[in-house]
Structure formats: structure tokens, C-alpha cells
PDB file of C-alpha atoms and ligand atoms in Angstrom:
ATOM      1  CA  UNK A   1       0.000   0.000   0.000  1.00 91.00           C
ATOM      2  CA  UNK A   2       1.274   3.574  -0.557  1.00 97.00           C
ATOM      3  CA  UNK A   3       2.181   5.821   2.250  1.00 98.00           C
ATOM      4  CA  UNK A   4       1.344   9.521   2.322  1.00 98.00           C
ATOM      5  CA  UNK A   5       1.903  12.174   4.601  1.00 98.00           C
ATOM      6  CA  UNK A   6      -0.233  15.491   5.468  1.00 99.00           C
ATOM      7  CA  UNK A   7       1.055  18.768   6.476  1.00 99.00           C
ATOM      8  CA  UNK A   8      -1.459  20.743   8.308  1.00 98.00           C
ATOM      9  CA  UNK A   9      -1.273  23.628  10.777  1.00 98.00           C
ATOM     10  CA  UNK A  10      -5.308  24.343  11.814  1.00 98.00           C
ATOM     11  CA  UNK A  11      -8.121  22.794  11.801  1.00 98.00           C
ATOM     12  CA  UNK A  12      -7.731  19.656   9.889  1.00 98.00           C
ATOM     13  CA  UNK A  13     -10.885  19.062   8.176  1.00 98.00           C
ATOM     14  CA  UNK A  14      -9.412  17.916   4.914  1.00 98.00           C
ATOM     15  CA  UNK A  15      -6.941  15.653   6.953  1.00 99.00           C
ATOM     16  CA  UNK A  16     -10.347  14.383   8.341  1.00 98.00           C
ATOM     17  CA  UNK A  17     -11.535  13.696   5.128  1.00 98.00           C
ATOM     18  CA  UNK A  18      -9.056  11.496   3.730  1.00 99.00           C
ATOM     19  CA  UNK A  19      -8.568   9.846   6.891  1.00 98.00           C
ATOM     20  CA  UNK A  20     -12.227   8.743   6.620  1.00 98.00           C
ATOM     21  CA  UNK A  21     -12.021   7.980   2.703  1.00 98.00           C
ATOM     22  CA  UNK A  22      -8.901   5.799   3.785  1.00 98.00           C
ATOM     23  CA  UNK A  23     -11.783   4.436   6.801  1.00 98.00           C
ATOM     24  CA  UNK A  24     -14.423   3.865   4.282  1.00 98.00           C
ATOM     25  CA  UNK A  25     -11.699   1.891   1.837  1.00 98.00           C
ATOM     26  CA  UNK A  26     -12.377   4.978  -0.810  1.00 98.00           C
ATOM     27  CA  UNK A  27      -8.757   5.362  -0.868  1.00 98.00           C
ATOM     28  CA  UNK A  28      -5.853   2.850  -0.874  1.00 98.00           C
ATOM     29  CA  UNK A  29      -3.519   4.205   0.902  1.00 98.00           C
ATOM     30  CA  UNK A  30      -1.824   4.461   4.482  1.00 98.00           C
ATOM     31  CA  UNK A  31      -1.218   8.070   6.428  1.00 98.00           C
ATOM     32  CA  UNK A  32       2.338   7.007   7.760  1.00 98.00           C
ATOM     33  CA  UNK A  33       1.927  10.678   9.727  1.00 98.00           C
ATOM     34  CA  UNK A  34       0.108  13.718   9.933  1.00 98.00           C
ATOM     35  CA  UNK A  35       3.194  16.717   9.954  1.00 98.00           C
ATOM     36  CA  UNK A  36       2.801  20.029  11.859  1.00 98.00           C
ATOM     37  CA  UNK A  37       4.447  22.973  12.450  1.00 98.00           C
ATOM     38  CA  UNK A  38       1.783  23.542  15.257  1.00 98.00           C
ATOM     39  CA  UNK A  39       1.562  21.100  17.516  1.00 98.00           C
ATOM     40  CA  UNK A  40      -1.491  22.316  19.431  1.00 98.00           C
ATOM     41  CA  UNK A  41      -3.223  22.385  16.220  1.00 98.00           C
ATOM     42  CA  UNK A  42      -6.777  20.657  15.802  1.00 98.00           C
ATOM     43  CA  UNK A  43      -5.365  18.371  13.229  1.00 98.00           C
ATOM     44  CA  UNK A  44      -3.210  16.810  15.929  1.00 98.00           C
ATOM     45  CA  UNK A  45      -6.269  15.944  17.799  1.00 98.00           C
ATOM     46  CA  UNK A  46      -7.896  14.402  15.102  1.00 98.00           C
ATOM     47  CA  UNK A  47      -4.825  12.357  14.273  1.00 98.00           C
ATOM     48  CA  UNK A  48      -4.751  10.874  17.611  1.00 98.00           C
ATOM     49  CA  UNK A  49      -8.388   9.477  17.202  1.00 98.00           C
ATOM     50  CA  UNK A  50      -7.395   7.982  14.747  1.00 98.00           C
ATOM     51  CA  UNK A  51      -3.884   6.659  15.521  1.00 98.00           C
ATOM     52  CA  UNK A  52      -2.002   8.233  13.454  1.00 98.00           C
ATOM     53  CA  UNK A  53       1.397   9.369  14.430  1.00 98.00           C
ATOM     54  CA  UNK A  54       1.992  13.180  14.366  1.00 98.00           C
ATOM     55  CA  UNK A  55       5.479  14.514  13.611  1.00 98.00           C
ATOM     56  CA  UNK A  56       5.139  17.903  15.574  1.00 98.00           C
ATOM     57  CA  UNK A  57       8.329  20.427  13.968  1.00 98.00           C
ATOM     58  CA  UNK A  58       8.507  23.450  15.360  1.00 98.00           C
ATOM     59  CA  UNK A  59      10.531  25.806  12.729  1.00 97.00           C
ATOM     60  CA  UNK A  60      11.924  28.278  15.673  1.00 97.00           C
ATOM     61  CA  UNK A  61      13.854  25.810  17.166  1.00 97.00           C
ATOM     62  CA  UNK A  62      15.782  25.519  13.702  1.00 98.00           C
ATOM     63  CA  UNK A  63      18.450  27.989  13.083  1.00 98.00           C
ATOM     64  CA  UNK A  64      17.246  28.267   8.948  1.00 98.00           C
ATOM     65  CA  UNK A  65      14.267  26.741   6.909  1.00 98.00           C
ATOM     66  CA  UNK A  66      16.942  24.332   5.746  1.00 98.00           C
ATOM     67  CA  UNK A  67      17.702  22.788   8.355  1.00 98.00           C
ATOM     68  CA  UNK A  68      13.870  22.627   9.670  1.00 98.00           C
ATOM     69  CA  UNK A  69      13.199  20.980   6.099  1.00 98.00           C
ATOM     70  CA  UNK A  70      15.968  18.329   6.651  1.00 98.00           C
ATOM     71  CA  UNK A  71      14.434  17.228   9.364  1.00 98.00           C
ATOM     72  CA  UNK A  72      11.330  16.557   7.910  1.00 98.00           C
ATOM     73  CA  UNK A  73      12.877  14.946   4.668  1.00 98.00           C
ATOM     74  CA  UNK A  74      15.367  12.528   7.021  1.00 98.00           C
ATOM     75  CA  UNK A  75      11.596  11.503   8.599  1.00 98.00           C
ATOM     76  CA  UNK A  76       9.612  11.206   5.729  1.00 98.00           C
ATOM     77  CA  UNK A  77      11.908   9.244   3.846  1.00 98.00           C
ATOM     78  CA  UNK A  78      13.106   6.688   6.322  1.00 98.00           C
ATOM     79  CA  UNK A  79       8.916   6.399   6.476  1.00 98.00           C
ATOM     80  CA  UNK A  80       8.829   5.726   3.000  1.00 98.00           C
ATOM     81  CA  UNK A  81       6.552   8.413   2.083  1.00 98.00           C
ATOM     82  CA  UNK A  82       5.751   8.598  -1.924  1.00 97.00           C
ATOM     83  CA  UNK A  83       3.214  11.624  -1.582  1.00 98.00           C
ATOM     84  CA  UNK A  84       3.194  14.479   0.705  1.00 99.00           C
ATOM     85  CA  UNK A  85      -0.328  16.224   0.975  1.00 99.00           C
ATOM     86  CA  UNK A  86      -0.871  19.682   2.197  1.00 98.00           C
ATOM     87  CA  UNK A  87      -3.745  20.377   3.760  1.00 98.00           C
ATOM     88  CA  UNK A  88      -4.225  23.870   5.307  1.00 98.00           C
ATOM     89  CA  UNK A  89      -0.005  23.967   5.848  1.00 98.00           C
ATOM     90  CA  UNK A  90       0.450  27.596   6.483  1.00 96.00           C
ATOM     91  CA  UNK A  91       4.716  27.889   5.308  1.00 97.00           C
ATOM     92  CA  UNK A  92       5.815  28.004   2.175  1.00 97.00           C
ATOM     93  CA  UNK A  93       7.924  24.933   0.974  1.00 98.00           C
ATOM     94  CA  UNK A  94      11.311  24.982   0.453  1.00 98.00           C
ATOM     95  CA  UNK A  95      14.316  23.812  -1.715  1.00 98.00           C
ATOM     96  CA  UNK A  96      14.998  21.116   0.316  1.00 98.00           C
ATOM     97  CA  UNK A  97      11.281  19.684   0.654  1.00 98.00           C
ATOM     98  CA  UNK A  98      10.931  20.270  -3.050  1.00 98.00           C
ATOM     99  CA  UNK A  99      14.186  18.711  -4.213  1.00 98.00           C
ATOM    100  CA  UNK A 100      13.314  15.714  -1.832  1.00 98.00           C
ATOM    101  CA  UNK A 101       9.944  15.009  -3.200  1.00 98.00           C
ATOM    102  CA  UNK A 102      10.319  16.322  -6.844  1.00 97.00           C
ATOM    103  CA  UNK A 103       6.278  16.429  -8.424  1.00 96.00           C
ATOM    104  CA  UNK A 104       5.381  14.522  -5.553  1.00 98.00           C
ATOM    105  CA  UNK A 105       3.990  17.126  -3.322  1.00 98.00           C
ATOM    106  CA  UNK A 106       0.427  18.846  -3.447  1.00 98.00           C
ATOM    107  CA  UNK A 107      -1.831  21.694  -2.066  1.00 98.00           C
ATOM    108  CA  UNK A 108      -5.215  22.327  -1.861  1.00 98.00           C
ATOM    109  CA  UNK A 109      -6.736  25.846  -2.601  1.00 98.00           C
ATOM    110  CA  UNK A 110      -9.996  27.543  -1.996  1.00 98.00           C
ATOM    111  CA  UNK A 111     -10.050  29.626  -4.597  1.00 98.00           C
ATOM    112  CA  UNK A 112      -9.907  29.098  -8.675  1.00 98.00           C
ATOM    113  CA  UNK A 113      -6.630  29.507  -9.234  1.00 98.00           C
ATOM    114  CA  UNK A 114      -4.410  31.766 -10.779  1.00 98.00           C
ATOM    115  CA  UNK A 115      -7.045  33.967  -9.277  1.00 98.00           C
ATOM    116  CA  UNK A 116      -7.121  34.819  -5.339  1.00 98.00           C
ATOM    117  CA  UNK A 117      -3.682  32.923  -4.528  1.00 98.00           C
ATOM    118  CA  UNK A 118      -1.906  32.975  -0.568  1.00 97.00           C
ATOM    119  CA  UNK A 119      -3.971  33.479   2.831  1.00 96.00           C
ATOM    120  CA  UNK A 120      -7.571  33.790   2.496  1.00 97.00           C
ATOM    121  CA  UNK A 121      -8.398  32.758  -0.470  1.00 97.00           C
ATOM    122  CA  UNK A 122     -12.301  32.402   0.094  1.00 98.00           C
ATOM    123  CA  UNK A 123     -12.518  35.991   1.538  1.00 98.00           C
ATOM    124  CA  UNK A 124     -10.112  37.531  -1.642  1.00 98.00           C
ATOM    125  CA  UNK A 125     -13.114  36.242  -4.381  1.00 97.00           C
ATOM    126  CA  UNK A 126     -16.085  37.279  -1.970  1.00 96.00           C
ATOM    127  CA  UNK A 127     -14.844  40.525  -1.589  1.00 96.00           C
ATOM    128  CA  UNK A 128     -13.883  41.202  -5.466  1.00 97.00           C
ATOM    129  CA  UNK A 129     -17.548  39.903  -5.970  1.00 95.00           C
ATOM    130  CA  UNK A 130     -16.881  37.028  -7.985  1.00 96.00           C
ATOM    131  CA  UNK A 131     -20.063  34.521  -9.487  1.00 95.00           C
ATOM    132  CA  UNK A 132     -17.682  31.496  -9.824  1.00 97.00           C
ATOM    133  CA  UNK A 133     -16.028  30.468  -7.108  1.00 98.00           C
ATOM    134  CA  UNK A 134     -14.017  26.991  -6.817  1.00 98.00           C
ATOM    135  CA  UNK A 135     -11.296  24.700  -5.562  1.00 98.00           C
ATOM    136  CA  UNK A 136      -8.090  24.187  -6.990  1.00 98.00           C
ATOM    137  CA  UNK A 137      -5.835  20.828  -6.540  1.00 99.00           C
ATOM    138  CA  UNK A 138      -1.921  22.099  -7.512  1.00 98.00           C
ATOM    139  CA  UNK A 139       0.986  20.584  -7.137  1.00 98.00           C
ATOM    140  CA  UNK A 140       3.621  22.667  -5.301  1.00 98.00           C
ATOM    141  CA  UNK A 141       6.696  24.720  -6.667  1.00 98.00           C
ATOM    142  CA  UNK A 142       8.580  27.440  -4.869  1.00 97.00           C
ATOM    143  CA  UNK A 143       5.924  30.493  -5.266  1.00 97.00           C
ATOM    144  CA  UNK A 144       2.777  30.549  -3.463  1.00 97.00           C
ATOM    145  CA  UNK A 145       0.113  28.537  -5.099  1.00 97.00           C
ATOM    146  CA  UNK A 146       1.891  28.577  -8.574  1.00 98.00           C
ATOM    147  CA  UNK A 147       2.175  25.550  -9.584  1.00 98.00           C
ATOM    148  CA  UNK A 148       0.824  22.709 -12.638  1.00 98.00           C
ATOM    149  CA  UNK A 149      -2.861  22.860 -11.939  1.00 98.00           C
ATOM    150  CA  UNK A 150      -4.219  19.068 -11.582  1.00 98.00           C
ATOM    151  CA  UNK A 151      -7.559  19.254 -10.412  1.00 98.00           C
ATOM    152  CA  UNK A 152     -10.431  22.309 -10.233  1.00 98.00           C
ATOM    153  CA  UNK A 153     -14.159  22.411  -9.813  1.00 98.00           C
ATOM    154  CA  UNK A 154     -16.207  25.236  -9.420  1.00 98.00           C
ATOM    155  CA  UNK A 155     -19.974  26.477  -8.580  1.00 97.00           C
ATOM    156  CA  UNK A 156     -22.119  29.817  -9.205  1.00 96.00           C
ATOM    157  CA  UNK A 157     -22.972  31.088  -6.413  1.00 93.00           C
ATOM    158  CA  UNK A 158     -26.534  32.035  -7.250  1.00 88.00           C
ATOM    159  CA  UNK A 159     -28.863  32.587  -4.624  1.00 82.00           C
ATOM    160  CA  UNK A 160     -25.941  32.165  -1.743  1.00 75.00           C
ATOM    161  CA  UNK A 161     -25.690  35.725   0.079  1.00 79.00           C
ATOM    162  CA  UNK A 162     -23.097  34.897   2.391  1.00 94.00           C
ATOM    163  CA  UNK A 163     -19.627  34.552   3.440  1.00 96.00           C
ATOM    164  CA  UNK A 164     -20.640  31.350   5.405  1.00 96.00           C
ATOM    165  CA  UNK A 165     -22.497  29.932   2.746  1.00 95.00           C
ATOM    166  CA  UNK A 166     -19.990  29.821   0.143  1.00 96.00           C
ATOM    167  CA  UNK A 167     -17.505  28.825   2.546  1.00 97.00           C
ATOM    168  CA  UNK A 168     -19.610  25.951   3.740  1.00 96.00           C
ATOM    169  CA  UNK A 169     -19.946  24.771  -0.393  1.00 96.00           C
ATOM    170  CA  UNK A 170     -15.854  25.351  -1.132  1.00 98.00           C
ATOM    171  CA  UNK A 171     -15.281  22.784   1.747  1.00 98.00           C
ATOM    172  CA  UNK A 172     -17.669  20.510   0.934  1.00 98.00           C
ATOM    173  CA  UNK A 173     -16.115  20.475  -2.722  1.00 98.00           C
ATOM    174  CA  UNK A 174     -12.589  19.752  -0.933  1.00 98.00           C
ATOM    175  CA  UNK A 175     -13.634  16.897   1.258  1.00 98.00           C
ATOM    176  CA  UNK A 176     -14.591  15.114  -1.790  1.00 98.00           C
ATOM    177  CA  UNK A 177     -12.240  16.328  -4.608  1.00 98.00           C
ATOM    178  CA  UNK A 178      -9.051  16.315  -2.649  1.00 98.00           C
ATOM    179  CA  UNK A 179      -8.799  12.323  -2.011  1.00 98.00           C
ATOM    180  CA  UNK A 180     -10.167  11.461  -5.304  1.00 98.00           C
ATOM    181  CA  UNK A 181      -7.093  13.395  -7.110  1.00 98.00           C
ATOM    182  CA  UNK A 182      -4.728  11.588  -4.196  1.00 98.00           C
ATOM    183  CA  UNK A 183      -6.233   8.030  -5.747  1.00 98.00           C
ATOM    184  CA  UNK A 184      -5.358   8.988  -9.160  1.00 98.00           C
ATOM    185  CA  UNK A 185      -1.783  10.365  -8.441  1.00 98.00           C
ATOM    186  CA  UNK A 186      -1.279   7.327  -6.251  1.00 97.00           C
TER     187      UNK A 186
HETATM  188  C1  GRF B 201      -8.702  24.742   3.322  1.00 87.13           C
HETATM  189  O1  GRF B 201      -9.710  25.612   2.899  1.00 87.13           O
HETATM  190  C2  GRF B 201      -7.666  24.587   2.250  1.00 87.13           C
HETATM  191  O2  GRF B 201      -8.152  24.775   0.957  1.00 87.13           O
HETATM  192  C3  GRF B 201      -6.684  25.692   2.568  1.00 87.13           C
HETATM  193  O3  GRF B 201      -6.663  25.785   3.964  1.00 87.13           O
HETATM  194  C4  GRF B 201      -7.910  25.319   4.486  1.00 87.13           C
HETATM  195  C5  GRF B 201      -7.570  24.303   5.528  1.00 87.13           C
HETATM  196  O4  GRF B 201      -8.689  23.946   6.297  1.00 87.13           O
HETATM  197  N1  GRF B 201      -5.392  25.424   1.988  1.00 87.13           N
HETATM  198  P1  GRF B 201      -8.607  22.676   7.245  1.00 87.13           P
HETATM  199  O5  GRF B 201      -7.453  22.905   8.216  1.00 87.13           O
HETATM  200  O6  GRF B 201      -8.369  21.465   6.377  1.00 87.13           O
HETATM  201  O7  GRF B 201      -9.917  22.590   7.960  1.00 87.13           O
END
């Protein structure tokens, strides 16, 4: 079976979601661990209920990014890791993550990229006033949100006023599109 890894620094709920594809036998694969910069992060928490072991690397006790990322490489590798999954990871990735794991790492975004890239992506397209709003499945290069597009799928947001609504229809879309494009990479 093939071993993955997510990176997540909040919440978790797309961790959650391919933990419970995984669960349901949706997805063939095993988590081999959850990675956070934040250990107090929800995402741990839900890892734990699940028993799946957390690598918890905090970058301030690493004198550069460097060394913080060849850390996590040494870890991943020895774990035989052949697809690392972000999933609400708030750092950008570096050279050494990138040169470790070359086309082999991916993001999700809440937004229809190139449009509304970085922090807030949801927020970005309400406030332009957008009619299309989406999800975008990327893999990851050295800018933020820049790279190959794999995966998008979007909605008009007829008839939903709110912030909360369209957030509550981008996240559904993830929890179903992200483990799907996992499956086919895998
Ligand atoms: C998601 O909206 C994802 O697209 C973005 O960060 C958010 C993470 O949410 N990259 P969660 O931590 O998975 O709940």
C-alpha cells in the first residue's frame, strides 16, 4: 500500500476527510503521519483518534528553513513516504522539501486559481464579488500557489448571500475532490 503524509497547521478538516475515505476503503492508501508545524493544532487531535502518528516540527527551534526541512525529509523518507499532501499547511515549501519530493507534493486551494492565490483565499473572491467560485488541486513549486494545476471544480454562487455559505460549499467540494485526485496520483 502507498504511504502519504499530510502537512497541516489548523483545523484539519481535509486531513479528516481522507482519513475517513482511507476508513471507508475509498482510498488505498496508508497516512504514515500527519506533519505540523503547530503542535497544538486541531489536526493533531484528530490524528490521535485515529492513531495516526503526528510529527510535531517546530521551525523556531531551527536555526534556517533548511535545516527545519531536513528534518522533515530525514523523517519522511526513512517512512517511506511517496506523496506528501498539504492540507491547510500555512509555510511556504522549500528547496529542500521540493528537491526531496520532486512532483510529488500537493496543495489544496480555496479559490480558482491563478485567481485569489496565498492566505484567504475564500474571503479575496467574496470581496472582489466574484459569481464562480471553486477549488483548486496544484501541485507545489517554490511560489505561493503557482504551480501545474491538476484538479479544479467550481460552482455559481446564485442565490448564496453569504460569506458562510460559500464557505460551507468550497469545503464541501474539498472533502470530496481532494482524495479522489490523491487516488489517481497514487
Ligand atoms: C482549506 O480551505 C484549504 O483549501 C486551505 O486551507 C484550508 C484548511 O482547512 N489550503 P482545514 O485545516 O483542512 O480545515
Amino acid at each position: 500500500m502507498k504511504k502519504i503524509t499530510v502537512f497541516a497547521s489548523g483545523n484539519g478538516s481535509n486531513f479528516q476527510a481522507i482519513v475517513d475515505a482511507i476508513e471507508k476503503g475509498d482510498l488505498d492508501a496508508e497516512i504514515a503521519t500527519l506533519v505540523t508545524d503547530k503542535p497544538d493544532c486541531f489536526a493533531v487531535e484528530r490524528a490521535k483518534n485515529h492513531n495516526i502518528p503526528v510529527f510535531s516540527i517546530v521551525p523556531k527551534h531551527y536555526a534556517t528553513k533548511e535545516e527545519y526541512e531536513k528534518e522533515i525529509a530525514f523523517y519522511l523518507i526513512e517512512k517511506n513516504v511517496s506523496l506528501v499532501v498539504l492540507a491547510g499547511y500555512m509555510r511556504l515549501i522549500g528547496s529542500v522539501l521540493l528537491t526531496a519530493f520532486p512532483n510529488r507534493i500537493i496543495n489544496i486551494h480555496p479559490a480558482l486559481l491563478p485567481a485569489f492565490p496565498g492566505k484567504n483565499g475564500i474571503l479575496q473572491a467574496y470581496q472582489y464579488g466574484v459569481k464562480i467560485f471553486g477549488v483548486t488541486v496544484h501541485y507545489v513549486d517554490a511560489g505561493i500557489d503557482t504551480g501545474k494545476i491538476i484538479e479544479q471544480e467550481c460552482f455559481k454562487a446564485e442565490g448564496m448571500e453569504t460569506l458562510s455559505e460559500i464557505e460551507e460549499k468550497i469545503h464541501a467540494i474539498e472533502y470530496r475532490l481532494y482524495w479522489r485526485v490523491i487516488k489517481d496520483i497514487l
